[in-house]
GROMACS .gro file of C-alpha atoms in nm:
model
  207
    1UNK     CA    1   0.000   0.000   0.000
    2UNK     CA    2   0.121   0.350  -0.034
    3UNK     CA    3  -0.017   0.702  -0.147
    4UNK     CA    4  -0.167   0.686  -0.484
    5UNK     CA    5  -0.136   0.955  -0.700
    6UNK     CA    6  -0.349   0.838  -0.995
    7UNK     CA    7  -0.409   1.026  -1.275
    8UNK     CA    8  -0.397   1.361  -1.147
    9UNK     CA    9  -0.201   1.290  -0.840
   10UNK     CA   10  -0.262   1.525  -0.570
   11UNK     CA   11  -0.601   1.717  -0.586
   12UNK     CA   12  -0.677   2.012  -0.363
   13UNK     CA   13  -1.039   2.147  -0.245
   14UNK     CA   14  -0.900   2.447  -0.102
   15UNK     CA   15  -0.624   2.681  -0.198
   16UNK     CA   16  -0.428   2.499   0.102
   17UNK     CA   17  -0.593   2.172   0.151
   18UNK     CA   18  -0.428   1.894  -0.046
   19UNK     CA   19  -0.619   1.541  -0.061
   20UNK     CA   20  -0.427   1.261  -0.039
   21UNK     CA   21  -0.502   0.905  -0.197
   22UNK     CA   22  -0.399   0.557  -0.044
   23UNK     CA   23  -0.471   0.173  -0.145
   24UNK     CA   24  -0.528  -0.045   0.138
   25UNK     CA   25  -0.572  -0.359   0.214
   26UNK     CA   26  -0.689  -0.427   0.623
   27UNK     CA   27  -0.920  -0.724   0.578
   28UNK     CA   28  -0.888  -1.053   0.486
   29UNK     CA   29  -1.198  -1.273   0.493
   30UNK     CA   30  -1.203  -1.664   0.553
   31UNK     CA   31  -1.445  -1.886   0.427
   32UNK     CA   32  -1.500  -2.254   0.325
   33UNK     CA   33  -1.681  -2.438   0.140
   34UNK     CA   34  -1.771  -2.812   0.119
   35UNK     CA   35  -1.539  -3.030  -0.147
   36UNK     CA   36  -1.793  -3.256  -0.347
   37UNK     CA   37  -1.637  -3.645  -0.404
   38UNK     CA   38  -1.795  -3.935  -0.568
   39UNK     CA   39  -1.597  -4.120  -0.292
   40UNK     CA   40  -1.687  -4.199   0.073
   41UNK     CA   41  -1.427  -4.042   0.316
   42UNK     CA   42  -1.395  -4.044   0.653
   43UNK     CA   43  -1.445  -3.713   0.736
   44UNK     CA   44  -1.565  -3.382   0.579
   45UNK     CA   45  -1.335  -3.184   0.356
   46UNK     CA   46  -1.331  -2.823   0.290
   47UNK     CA   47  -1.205  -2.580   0.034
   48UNK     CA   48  -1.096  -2.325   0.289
   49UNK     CA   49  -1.029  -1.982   0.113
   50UNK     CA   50  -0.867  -1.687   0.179
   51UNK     CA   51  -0.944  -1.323   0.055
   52UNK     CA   52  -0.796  -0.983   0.066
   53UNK     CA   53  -1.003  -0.659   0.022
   54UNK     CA   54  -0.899  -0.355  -0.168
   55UNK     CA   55  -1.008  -0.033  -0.106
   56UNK     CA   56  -0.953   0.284  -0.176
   57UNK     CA   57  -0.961   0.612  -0.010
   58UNK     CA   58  -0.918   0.981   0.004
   59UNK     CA   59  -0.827   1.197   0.325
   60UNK     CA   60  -0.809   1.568   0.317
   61UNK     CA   61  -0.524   1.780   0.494
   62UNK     CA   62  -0.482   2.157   0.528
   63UNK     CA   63  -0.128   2.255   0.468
   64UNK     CA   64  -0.196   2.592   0.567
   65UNK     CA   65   0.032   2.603   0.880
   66UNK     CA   66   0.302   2.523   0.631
   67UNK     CA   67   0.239   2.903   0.415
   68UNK     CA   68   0.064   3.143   0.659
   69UNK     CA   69   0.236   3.288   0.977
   70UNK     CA   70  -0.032   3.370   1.237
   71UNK     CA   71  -0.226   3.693   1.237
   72UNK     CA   72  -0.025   3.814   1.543
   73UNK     CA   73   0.333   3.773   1.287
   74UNK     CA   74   0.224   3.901   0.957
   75UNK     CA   75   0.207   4.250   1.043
   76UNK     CA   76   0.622   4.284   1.205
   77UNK     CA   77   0.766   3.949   0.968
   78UNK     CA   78   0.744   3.922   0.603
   79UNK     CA   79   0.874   3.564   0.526
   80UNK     CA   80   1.087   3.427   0.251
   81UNK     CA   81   0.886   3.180   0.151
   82UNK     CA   82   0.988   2.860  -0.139
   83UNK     CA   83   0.791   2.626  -0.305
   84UNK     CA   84   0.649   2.297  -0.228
   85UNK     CA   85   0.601   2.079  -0.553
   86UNK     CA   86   0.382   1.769  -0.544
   87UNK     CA   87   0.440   1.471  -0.770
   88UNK     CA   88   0.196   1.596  -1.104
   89UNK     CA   89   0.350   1.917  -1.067
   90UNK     CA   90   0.116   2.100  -0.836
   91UNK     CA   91   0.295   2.420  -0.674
   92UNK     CA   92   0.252   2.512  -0.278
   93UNK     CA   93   0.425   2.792  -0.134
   94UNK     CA   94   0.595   2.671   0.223
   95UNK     CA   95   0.752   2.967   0.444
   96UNK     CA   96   1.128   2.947   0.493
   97UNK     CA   97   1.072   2.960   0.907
   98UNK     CA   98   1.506   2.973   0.938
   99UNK     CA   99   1.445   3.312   0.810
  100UNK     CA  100   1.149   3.355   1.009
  101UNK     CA  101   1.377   3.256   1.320
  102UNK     CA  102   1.665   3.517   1.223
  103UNK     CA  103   1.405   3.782   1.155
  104UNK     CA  104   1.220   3.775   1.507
  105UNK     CA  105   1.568   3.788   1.661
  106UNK     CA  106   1.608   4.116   1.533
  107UNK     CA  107   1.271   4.204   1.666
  108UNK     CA  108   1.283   4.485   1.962
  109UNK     CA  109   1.285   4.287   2.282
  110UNK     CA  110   0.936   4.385   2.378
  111UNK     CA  111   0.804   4.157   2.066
  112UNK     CA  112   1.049   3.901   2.024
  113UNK     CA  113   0.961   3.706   2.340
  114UNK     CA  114   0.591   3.687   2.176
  115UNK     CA  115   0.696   3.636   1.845
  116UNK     CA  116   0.928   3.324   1.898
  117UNK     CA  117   0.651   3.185   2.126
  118UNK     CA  118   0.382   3.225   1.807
  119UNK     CA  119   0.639   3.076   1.573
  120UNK     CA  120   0.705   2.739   1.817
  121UNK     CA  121   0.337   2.724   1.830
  122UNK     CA  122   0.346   2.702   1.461
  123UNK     CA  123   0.569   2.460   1.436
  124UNK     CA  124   0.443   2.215   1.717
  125UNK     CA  125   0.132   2.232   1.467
  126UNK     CA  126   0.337   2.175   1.178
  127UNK     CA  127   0.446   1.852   1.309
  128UNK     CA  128   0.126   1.722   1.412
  129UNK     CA  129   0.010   1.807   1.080
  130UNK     CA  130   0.285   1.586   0.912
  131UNK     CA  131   0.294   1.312   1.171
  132UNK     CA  132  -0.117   1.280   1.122
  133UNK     CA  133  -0.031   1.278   0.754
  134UNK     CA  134   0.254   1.020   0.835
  135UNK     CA  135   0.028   0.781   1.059
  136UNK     CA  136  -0.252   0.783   0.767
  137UNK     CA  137   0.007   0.667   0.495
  138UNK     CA  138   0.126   0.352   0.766
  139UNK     CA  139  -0.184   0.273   0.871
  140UNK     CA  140  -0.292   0.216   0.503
  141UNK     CA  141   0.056   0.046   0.376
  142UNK     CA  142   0.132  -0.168   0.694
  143UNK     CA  143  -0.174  -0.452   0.599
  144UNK     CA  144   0.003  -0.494   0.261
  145UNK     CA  145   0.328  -0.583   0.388
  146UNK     CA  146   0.169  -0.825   0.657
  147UNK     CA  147  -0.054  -0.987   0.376
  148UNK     CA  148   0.252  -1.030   0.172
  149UNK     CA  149   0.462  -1.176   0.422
  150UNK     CA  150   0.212  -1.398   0.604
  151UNK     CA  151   0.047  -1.582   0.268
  152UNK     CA  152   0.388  -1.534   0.039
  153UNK     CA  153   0.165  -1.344  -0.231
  154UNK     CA  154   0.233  -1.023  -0.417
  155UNK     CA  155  -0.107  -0.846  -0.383
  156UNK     CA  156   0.008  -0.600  -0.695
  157UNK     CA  157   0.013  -0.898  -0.884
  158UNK     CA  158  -0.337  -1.014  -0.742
  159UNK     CA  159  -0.507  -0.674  -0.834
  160UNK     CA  160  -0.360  -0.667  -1.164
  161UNK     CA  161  -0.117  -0.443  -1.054
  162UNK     CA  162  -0.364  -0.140  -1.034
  163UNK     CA  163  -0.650   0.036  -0.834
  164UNK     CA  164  -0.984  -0.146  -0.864
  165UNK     CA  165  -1.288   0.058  -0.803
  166UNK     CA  166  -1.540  -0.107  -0.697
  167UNK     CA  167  -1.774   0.054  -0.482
  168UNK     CA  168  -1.671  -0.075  -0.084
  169UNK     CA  169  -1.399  -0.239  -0.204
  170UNK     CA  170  -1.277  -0.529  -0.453
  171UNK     CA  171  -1.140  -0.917  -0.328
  172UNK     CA  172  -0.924  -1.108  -0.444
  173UNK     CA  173  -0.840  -1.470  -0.353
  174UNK     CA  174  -0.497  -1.518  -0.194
  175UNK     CA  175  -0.455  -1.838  -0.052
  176UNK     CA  176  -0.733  -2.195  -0.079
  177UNK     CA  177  -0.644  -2.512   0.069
  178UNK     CA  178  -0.811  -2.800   0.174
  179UNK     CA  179  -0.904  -2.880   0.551
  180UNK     CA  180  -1.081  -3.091   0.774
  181UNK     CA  181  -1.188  -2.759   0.916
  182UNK     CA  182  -1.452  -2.545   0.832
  183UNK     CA  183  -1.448  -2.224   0.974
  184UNK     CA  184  -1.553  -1.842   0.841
  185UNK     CA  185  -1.435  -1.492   1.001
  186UNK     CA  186  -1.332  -1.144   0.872
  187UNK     CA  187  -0.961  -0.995   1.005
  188UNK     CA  188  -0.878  -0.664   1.030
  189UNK     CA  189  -0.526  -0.689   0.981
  190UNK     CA  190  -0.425  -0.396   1.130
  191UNK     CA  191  -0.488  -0.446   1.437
  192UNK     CA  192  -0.246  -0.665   1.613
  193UNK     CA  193  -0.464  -0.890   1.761
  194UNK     CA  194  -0.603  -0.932   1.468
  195UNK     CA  195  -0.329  -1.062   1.308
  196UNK     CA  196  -0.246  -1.257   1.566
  197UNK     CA  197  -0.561  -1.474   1.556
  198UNK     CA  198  -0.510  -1.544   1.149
  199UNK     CA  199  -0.160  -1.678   1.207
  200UNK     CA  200  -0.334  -1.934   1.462
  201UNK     CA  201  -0.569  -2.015   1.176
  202UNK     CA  202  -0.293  -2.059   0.903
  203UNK     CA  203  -0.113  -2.291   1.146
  204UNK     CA  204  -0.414  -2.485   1.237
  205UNK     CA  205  -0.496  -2.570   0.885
  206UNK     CA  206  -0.088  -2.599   0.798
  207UNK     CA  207  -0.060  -2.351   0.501
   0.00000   0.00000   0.00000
């Protein structure tokens, strides 16, 4: 999983609100079903399957802390600002806040003390902003790499290397084998526990 840029990578609704795409795939579904024979066997056998759901999805973030000082600064510091280019070409402007810093510091003592306190608040929200940006890309890419590992698939190759989309989601199969077991429960694989409780499976039925 990762952040999709699709056609026209990056869109924005806002003049500083850039929406994000992602592919993920957090849920894998177990099911079985019965294994007709024309011979009498002992016990029951079962075609127990294993699918993976893709789904896409779209989360807005405001990247205005990262080009706008607060009110309080934009009368006494005018910033150097550069810009912030997104994959398709789409232009930001982000401040330069090392000039920001050297600028306040010239600022008469009566103002500086407020100023640098405005611009760490600004930055503590800067990094919120990027770590909540940060978390949303893991969260989406860390079911991929756990499907991949656990079943030894490559779930590019299993969605035909693209984004499917289907409305809620498209499935592929993964993994079938045949058990003695029949058994049928969704996994959100990211959650740990989760994942935990499909690894029990796959070792119950050996695959």
């Amino acid at each position: 999983d990762s952040v999709y840029p699709g056609s026209n990578g990056f869109e924005t609704g806002s003049p500083t609100e850039v929406t994000f795409k992602r592919i993920s795939y957090n849920e894998v579904t177990v099911t079985s079903g019965d294994i007709f024979s024309w011979e009498p066997t002992p016990t029951s056998t079962y075609l127990v399957t294993f699918t993976a759901k893709q789904v896409f999805s779209r989360n807005a973030f405001d990247l205005a802390p990262l080009g706008e000082l607060p009110k309080c600064l934009r009368d006494i510091i005018v910033p150097e600002t550069k810009p912030l280019i997104f994959s398709h070409g789409q232009r930001h402007t982000a401040i330069d806040f090392e000039s920001v810093i050297d600028r306040a510091l010239l600022l008469h003592e009566d103002v500086q003390g407020p100023a640098l306190s405005a611009i760490k608040r600004q930055l503590m929200d800067i990094q919120v902003l990027l770590g909540s940006i940060e978390s949303w890309i893991i969260e989406g890419s860390s079911g991929m790499h756990f499907i991949n590992e656990t079943f030894g698939v490559d779930l590019s190759e299993k969605f035909d290397g693209g984004v499917q989309t289907g409305v809620g989601g498209v499935e592929r199969v993964i993994k079938a084998k045949q058990s003695g077991i029949s058994m049928t429960a969704t996994f959100d694989v990211s959650v740990e526990m989760d994942r935990e409780r499909l690894k029990r499976i796959l070792e119950l039925i050996d695959l």
